Coordinates of C-alpha atoms in Angstrom, one line a residue:
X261 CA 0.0 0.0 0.0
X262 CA 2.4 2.4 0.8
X263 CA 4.4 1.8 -2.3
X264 CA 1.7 3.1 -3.9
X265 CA 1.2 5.9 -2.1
X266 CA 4.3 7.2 -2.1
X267 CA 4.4 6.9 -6.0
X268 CA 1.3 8.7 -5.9
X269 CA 2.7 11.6 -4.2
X270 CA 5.4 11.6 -6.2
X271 CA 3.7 11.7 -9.1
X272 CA 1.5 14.5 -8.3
X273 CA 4.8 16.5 -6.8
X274 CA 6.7 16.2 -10.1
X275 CA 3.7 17.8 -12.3
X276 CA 4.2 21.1 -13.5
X277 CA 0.9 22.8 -12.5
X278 CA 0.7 21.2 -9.3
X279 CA 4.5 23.0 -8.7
X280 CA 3.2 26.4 -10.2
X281 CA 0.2 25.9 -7.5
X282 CA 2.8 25.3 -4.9
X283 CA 5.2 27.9 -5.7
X284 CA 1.8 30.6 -5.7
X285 CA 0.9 29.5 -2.5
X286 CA 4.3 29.6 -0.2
X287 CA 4.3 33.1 -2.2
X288 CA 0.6 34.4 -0.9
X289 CA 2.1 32.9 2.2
X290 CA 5.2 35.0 3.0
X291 CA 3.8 38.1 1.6
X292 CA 0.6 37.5 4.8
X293 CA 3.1 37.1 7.1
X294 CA 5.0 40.3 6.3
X295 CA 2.4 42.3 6.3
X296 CA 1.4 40.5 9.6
X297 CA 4.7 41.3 11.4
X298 CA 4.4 45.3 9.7
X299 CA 0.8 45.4 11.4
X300 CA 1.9 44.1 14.7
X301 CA 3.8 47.4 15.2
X302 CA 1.3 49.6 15.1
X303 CA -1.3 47.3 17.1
X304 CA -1.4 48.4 20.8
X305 CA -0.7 44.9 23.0
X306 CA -2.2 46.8 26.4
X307 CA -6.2 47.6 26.9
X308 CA -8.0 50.0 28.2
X309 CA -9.1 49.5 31.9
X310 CA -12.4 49.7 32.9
X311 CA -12.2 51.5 36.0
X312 CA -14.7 51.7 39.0
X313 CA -17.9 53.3 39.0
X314 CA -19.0 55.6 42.2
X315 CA -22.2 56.5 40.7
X316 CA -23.9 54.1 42.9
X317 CA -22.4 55.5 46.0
X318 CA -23.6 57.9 48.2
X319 CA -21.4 59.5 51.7
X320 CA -25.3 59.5 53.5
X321 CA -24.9 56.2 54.4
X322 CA -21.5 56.5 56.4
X323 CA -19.4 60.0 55.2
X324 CA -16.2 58.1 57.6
X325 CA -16.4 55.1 54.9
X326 CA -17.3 57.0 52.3
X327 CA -13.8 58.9 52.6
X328 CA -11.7 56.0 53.4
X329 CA -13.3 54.7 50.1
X330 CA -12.7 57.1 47.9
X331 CA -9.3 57.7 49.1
X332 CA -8.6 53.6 47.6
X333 CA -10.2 55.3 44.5
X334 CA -7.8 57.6 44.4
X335 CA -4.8 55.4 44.8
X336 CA -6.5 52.7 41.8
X337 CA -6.7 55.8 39.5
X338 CA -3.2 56.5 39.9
X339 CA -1.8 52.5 39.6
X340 CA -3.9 53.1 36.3
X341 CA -1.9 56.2 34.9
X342 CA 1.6 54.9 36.1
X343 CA 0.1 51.4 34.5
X344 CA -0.7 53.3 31.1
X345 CA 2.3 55.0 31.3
X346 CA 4.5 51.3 31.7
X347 CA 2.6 49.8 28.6
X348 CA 3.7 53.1 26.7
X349 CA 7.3 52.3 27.5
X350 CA 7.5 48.8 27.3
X351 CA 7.7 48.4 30.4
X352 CA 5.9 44.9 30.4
X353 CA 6.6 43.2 34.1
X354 CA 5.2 46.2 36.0
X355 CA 2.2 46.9 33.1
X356 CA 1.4 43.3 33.8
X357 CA 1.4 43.6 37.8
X358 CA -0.7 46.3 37.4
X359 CA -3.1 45.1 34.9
X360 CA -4.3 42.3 37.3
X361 CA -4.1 44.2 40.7
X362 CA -6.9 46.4 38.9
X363 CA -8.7 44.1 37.0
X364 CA -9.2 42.0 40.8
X365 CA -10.7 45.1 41.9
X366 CA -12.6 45.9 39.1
X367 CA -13.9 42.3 39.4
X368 CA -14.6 42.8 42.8
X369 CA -16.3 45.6 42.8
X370 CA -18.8 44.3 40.2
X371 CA -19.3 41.6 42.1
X372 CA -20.1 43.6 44.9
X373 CA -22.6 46.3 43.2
X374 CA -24.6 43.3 41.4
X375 CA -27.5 41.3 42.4
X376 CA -26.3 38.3 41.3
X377 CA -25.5 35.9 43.9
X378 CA -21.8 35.0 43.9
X379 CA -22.2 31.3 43.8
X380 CA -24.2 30.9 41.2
X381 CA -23.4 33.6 38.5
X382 CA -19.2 34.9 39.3
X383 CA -17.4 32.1 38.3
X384 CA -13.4 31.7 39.3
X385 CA -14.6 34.2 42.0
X386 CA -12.2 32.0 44.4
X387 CA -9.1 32.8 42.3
X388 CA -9.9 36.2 42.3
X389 CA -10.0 36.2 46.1
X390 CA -6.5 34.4 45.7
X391 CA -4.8 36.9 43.5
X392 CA -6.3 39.4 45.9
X393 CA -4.6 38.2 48.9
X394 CA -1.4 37.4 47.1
X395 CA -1.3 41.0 45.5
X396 CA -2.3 42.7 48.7
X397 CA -5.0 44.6 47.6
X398 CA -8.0 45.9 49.5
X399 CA -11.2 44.3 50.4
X400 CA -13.8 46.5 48.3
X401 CA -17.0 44.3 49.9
X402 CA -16.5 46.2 53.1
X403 CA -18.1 49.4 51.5
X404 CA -21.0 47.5 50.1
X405 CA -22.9 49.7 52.7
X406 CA -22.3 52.9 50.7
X407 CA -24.1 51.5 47.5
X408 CA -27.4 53.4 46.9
X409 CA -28.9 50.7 43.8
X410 CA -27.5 47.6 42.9
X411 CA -27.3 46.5 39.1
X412 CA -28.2 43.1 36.9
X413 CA -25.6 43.9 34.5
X414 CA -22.4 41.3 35.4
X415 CA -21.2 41.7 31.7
X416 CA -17.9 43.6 33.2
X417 CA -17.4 41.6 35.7
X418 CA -16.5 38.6 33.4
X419 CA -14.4 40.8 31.0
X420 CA -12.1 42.3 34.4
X421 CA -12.5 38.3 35.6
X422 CA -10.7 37.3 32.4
X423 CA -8.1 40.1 32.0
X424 CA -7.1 39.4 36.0
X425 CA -6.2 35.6 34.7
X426 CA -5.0 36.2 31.9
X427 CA -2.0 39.3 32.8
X428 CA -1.3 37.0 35.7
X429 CA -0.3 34.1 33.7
X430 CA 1.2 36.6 31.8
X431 CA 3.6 37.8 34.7
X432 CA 4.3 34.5 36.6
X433 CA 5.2 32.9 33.4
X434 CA 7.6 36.2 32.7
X435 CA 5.4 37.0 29.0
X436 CA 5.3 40.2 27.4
X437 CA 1.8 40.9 26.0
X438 CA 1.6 40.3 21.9
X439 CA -0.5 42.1 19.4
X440 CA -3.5 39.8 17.3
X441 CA -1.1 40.3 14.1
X442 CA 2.0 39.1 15.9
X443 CA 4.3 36.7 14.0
X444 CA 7.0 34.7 15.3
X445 CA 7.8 30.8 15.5
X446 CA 5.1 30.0 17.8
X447 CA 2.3 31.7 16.4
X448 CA 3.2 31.7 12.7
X449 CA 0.9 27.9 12.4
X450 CA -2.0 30.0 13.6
X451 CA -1.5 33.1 11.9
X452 CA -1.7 30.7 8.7
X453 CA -4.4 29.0 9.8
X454 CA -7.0 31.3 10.3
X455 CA -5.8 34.0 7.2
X456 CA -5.0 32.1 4.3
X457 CA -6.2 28.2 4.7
X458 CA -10.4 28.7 5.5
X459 CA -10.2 30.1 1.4
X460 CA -6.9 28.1 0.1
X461 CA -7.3 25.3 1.5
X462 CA -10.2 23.8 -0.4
X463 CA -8.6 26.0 -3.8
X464 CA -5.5 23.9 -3.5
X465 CA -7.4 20.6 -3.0
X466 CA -9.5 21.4 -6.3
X467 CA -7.0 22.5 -8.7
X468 CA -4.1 19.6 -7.1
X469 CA -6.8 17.1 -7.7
X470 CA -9.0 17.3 -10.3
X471 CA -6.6 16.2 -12.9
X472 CA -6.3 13.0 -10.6
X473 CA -9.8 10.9 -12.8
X474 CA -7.8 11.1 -15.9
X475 CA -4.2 10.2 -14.8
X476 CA -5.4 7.2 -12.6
X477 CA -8.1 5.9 -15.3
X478 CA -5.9 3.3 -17.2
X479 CA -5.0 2.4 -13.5
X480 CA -8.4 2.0 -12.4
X481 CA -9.4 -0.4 -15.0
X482 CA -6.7 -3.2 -13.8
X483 CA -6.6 -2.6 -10.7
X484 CA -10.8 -2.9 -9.6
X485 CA -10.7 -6.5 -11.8
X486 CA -9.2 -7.4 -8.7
X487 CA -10.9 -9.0 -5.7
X488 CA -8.7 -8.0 -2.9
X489 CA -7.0 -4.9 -4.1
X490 CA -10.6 -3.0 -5.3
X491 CA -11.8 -2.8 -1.8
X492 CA -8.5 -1.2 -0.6
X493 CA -8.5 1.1 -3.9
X494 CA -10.2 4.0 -2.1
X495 CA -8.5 4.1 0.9
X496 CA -5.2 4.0 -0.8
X497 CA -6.7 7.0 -2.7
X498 CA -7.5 8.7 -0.3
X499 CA -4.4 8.0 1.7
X500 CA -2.0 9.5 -1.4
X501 CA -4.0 12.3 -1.6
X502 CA -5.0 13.9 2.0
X503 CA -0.7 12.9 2.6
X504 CA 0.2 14.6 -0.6
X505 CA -1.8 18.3 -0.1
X506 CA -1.4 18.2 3.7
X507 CA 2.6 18.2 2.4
X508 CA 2.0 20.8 0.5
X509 CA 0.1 22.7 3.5
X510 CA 2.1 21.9 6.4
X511 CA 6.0 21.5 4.8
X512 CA 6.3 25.4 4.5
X513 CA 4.9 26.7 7.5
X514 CA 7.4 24.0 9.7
X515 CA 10.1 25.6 7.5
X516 CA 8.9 29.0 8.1
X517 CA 8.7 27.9 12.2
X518 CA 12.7 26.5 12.2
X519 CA 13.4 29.9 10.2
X520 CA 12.2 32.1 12.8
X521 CA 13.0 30.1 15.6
X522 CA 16.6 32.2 16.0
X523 CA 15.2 36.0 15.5
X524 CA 12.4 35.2 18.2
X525 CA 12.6 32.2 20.2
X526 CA 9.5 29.9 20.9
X527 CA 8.7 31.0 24.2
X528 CA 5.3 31.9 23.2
X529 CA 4.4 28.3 22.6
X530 CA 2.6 28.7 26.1
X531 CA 1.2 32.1 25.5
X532 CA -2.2 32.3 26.8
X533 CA -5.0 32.3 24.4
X534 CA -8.8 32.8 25.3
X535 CA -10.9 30.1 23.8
X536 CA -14.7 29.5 24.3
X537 CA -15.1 26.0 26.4
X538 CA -18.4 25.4 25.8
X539 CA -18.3 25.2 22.4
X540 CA -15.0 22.8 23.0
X541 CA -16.8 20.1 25.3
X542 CA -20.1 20.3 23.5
X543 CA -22.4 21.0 21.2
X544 CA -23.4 24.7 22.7
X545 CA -24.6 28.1 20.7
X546 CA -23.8 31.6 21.7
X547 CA -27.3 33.3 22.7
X548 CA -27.9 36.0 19.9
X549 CA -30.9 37.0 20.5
X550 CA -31.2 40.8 20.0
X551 CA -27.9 41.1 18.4
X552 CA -27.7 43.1 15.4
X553 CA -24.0 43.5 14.9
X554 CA -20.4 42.4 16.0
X555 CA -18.0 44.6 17.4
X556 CA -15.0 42.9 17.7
X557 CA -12.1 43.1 20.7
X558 CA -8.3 41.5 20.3
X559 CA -7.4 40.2 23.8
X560 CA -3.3 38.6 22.6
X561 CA -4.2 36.7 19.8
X562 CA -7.6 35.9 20.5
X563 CA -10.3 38.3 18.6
X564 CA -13.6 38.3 20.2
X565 CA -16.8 39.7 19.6
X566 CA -18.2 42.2 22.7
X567 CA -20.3 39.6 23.8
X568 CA -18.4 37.1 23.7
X569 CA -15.4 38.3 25.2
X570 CA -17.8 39.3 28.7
X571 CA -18.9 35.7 28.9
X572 CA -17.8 33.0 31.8
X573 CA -17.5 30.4 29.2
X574 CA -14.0 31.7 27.9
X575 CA -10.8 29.9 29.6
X576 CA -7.1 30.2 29.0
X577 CA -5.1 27.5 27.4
X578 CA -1.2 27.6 25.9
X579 CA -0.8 28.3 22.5
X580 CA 0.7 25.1 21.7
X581 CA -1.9 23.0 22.6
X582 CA -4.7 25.4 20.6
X583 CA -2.1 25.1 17.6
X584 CA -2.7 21.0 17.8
X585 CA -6.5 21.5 17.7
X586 CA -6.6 23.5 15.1
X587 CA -4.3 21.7 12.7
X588 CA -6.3 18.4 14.2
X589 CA -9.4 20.5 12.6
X590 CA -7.1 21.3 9.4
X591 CA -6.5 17.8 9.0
X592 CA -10.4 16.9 9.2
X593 CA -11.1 19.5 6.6
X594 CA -8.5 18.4 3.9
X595 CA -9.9 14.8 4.4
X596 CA -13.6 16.3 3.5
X597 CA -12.2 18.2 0.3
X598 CA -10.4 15.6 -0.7
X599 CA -13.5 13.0 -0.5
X600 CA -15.7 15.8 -1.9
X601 CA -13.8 16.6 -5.3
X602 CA -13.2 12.8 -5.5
X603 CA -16.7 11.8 -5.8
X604 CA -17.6 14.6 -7.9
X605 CA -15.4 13.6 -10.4
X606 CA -16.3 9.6 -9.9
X607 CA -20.0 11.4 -10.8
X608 CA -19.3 13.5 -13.9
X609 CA -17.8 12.6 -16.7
X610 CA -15.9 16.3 -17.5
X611 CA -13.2 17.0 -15.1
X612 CA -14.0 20.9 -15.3
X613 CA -17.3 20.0 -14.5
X614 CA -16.7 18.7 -11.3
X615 CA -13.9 21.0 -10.3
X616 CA -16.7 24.1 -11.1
X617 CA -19.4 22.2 -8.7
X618 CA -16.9 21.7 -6.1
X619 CA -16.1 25.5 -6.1
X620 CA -19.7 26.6 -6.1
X621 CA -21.1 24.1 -3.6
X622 CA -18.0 24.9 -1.0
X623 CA -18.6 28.8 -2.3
X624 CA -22.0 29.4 -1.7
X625 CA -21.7 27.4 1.7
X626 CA -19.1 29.9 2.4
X627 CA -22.0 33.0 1.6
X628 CA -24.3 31.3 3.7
X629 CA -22.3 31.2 6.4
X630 CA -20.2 34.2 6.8
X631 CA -18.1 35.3 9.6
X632 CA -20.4 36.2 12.7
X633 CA -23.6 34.2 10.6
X634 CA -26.3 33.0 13.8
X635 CA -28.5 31.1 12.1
X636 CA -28.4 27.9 14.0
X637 CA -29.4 25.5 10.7
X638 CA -26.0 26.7 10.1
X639 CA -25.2 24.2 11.9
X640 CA -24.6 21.4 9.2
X641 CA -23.3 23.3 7.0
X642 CA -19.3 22.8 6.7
X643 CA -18.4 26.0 5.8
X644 CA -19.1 27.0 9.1
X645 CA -16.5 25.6 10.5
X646 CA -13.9 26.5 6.9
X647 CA -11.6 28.3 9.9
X648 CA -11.0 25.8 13.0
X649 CA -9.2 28.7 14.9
X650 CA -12.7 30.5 14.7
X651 CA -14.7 28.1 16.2
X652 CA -12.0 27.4 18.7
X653 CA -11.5 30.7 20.2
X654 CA -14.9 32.1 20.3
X655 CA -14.9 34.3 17.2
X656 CA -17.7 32.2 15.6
X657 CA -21.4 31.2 17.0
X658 CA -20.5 27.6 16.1
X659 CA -18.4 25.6 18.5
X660 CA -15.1 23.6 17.9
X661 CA -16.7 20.0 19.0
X662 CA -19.5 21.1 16.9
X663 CA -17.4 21.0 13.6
X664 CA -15.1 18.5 14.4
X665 CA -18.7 15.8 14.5
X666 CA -20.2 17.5 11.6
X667 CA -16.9 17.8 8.9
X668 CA -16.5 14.4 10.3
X669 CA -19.4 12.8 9.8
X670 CA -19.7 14.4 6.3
X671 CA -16.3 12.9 5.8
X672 CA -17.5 9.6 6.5
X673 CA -20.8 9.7 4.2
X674 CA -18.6 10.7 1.5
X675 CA -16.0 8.1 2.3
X676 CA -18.6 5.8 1.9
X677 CA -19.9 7.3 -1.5
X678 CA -16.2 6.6 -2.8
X679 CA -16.8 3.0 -2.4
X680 CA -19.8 2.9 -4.1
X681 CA -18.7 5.0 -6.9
X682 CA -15.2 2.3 -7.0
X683 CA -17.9 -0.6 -7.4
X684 CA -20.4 1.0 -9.5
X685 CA -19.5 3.5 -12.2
X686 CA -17.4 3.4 -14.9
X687 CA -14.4 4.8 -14.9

């Protein structure tokens, strides 16, 4: 089997236009990433803190309190100017120290001017109370006696919750906050990922392939006369081809990762990055009811809508580990193209035919679908998840574990469409 496959590949690697498509591609490739590293110097890697509201607090209640309160006001505004000021200079230990010692208090004092009851709606509320203690920082539930109304709204809470955990991994890990655009060794897999492969991905499979029916015909007629090689024939197939373009796919950007492995180090490989668990574990939608538009917020290299980015459901993990799940999801995909184009041009008799219905199907799916789309019938359709670094970090109202079941159940109804296309039409 393997003898096969590997002439396969070869075959495929020594054609002209396949090289031309290869050549196109690590070009459209370097050129993203340079203007990804020019971009990432005029991105700001600090955000802008929340602060703390007193417009729920009156001095009626206790004017002694209400002093001694404001006066830790007074002191947060100014660890947010000298704060500002660090992340203006670069100064990226002390912006970080600062960045969770206020976002704990912001936390904090949301939770303490809300309605909600801490158990049930402030998650990691422990860790907060952890970082508190270990930062030194004042209780703020002491002057829940001053506040006049309490609120429903916890939407900052979870956004200061987040920022807290995430500068803190930051600083005990010794990281300098990157910009969304950033390029170096570690992030240059995902940078690829989720800017060039959701639209080349499925180009390259069509126009490396759909030469394939005519090349392997004479092939095709020895080799399904025979009994225990026919059943085999499709997997081999199959095998050849998802190996050959995920070559083509994955050979440049580890090149591209030992290149820049000198200038910046791969440090970053457990960088932080914001992704949305539910949508991870399970099957799970983002609510959009009233929703009307997306406003999207970078947070390192995770860019998140508004609402998704104040939600409890988004947790940290290292960068390395979200690089395997999305090239896990990479994988997936190529296998779907590949079985895709495959029985399309099993099923029509013109080469160009089927390469023209594979583009439209994949590019109207693609329309219906677009980045941001809630329409939950969306669902099943696998354009939805054409960018696996989407659905992983929260960007898109369709989960990761939701994709990873749908591309690969598709995969396997196709798979099994192969088969019956090898015993039943002509070649």
């Amino acid at each position: 089997m393997w003898t096969y496959v590997l002439f396969n590949i070869k075959s495929n690697l020594k054609r002209k236009e396949n090289l031309i498509l290869v050549v196109l591609f690590i070009v459209c490739e370097i050129a993203l990433l340079f203007i990804l590293n020019t971009r990432s110097f005029t991105e700001s890697p600090y955000q802008t803190s929340l602060g703390i509201s007193i417009a729920s607090v009156s001095q009626k209640n206790d004017p002694k309190l209400y002093q001694e309160f404001m006066d830790e006001v007074n002191l947060i505004r100014q660890t947010i100017d000298k704060g500002e000021q660090d992340g203006k200079e670069k100064n990226w230990k002390s912006y970080c120290e600062y960045k969770v010692k206020v976002s704990v208090l912001e936390a904090q004092w949301y939770m303490v001017t809300s309605n909600m009851p801490n158990d049930s709606y402030f998650e990691h509320a422990d860790v907060l109370e952890e970082l508190r203690k270990e930062y030194g920082l004042p209780d703020l539930s002491q002057y829940e006696k001053l506040i006049v109304q309490k609120s429903n709204d916890i939407n900052l809470y979870f956004c200061s919750m987040q920022q807290a955990r995430y500068f803190d991994y930051l600083l005990k890990h010794d990281l300098a906050p990157i910009t969304y655009s950033y390029v170096d060794a570690s992030s240059v897999s995902l940078q690829t990922a989720r800017y060039i492969l959701p639209v080349v991905l499925p180009l390259l499979v069509g126009l490396l392939l759909f030469q394939q029916r005519e090349r392997r015909a004479k092939t095709e007629k020895t080799i399904l006369t025979i009994s225990g090689v026919k059943k085999k024939y499709v997997r081999w197939n199959l095998i050849s081809d998802v190996l050959f373009v995920l070559l083509v796919v994955f050979l440049p950007i580890l090149v591209y990762m030992i290149v820049l492995v000198p200038f910046k180090g791969v440090s970053n490989l457990i960088y932080p990055v914001l992704y949305y668990k539910p949508g991870f574990t399970g099957f799970h939608y983002w609510d959009t009811q009233g929703l009307d538009h997306i406003e999207l917020v970078a947070s390192g290299l995770t860019n998140m809508s508004v609402n998704q980015f104040t939600t409890p459901g988004m947790e940290l993990m290292p960068l390395w580990q979200c690089t395997l799940f999305v090239a896990f999801g990479l994988v997936l995909s190529t296998i779907f193209y590949v079985l895709l184009i495959t029985v399309l041009s099993k099923l029509m008799k013109n080469k160009y035919l089927s390469l023209l219905v594979f583009l439209v199907v994949l590019g109207l799916c693609s329309l219906a679908s677009p980045l941001g789309n809630m329409q939950k019938i969306n669902t099943f359709n696998p354009m939805s998840y054409r960018d696996f670094g989407m659905n992983l970090l929260g960007t898109s109202y369709f989960g990761y574990f939701a994709g990873i079941v749908i591309i690969g159940l598709y995969s396997v109804i196709l798979y099994l469409v192969s088969k019956w296309c090898a015993k039943k039409v002509r070649v």
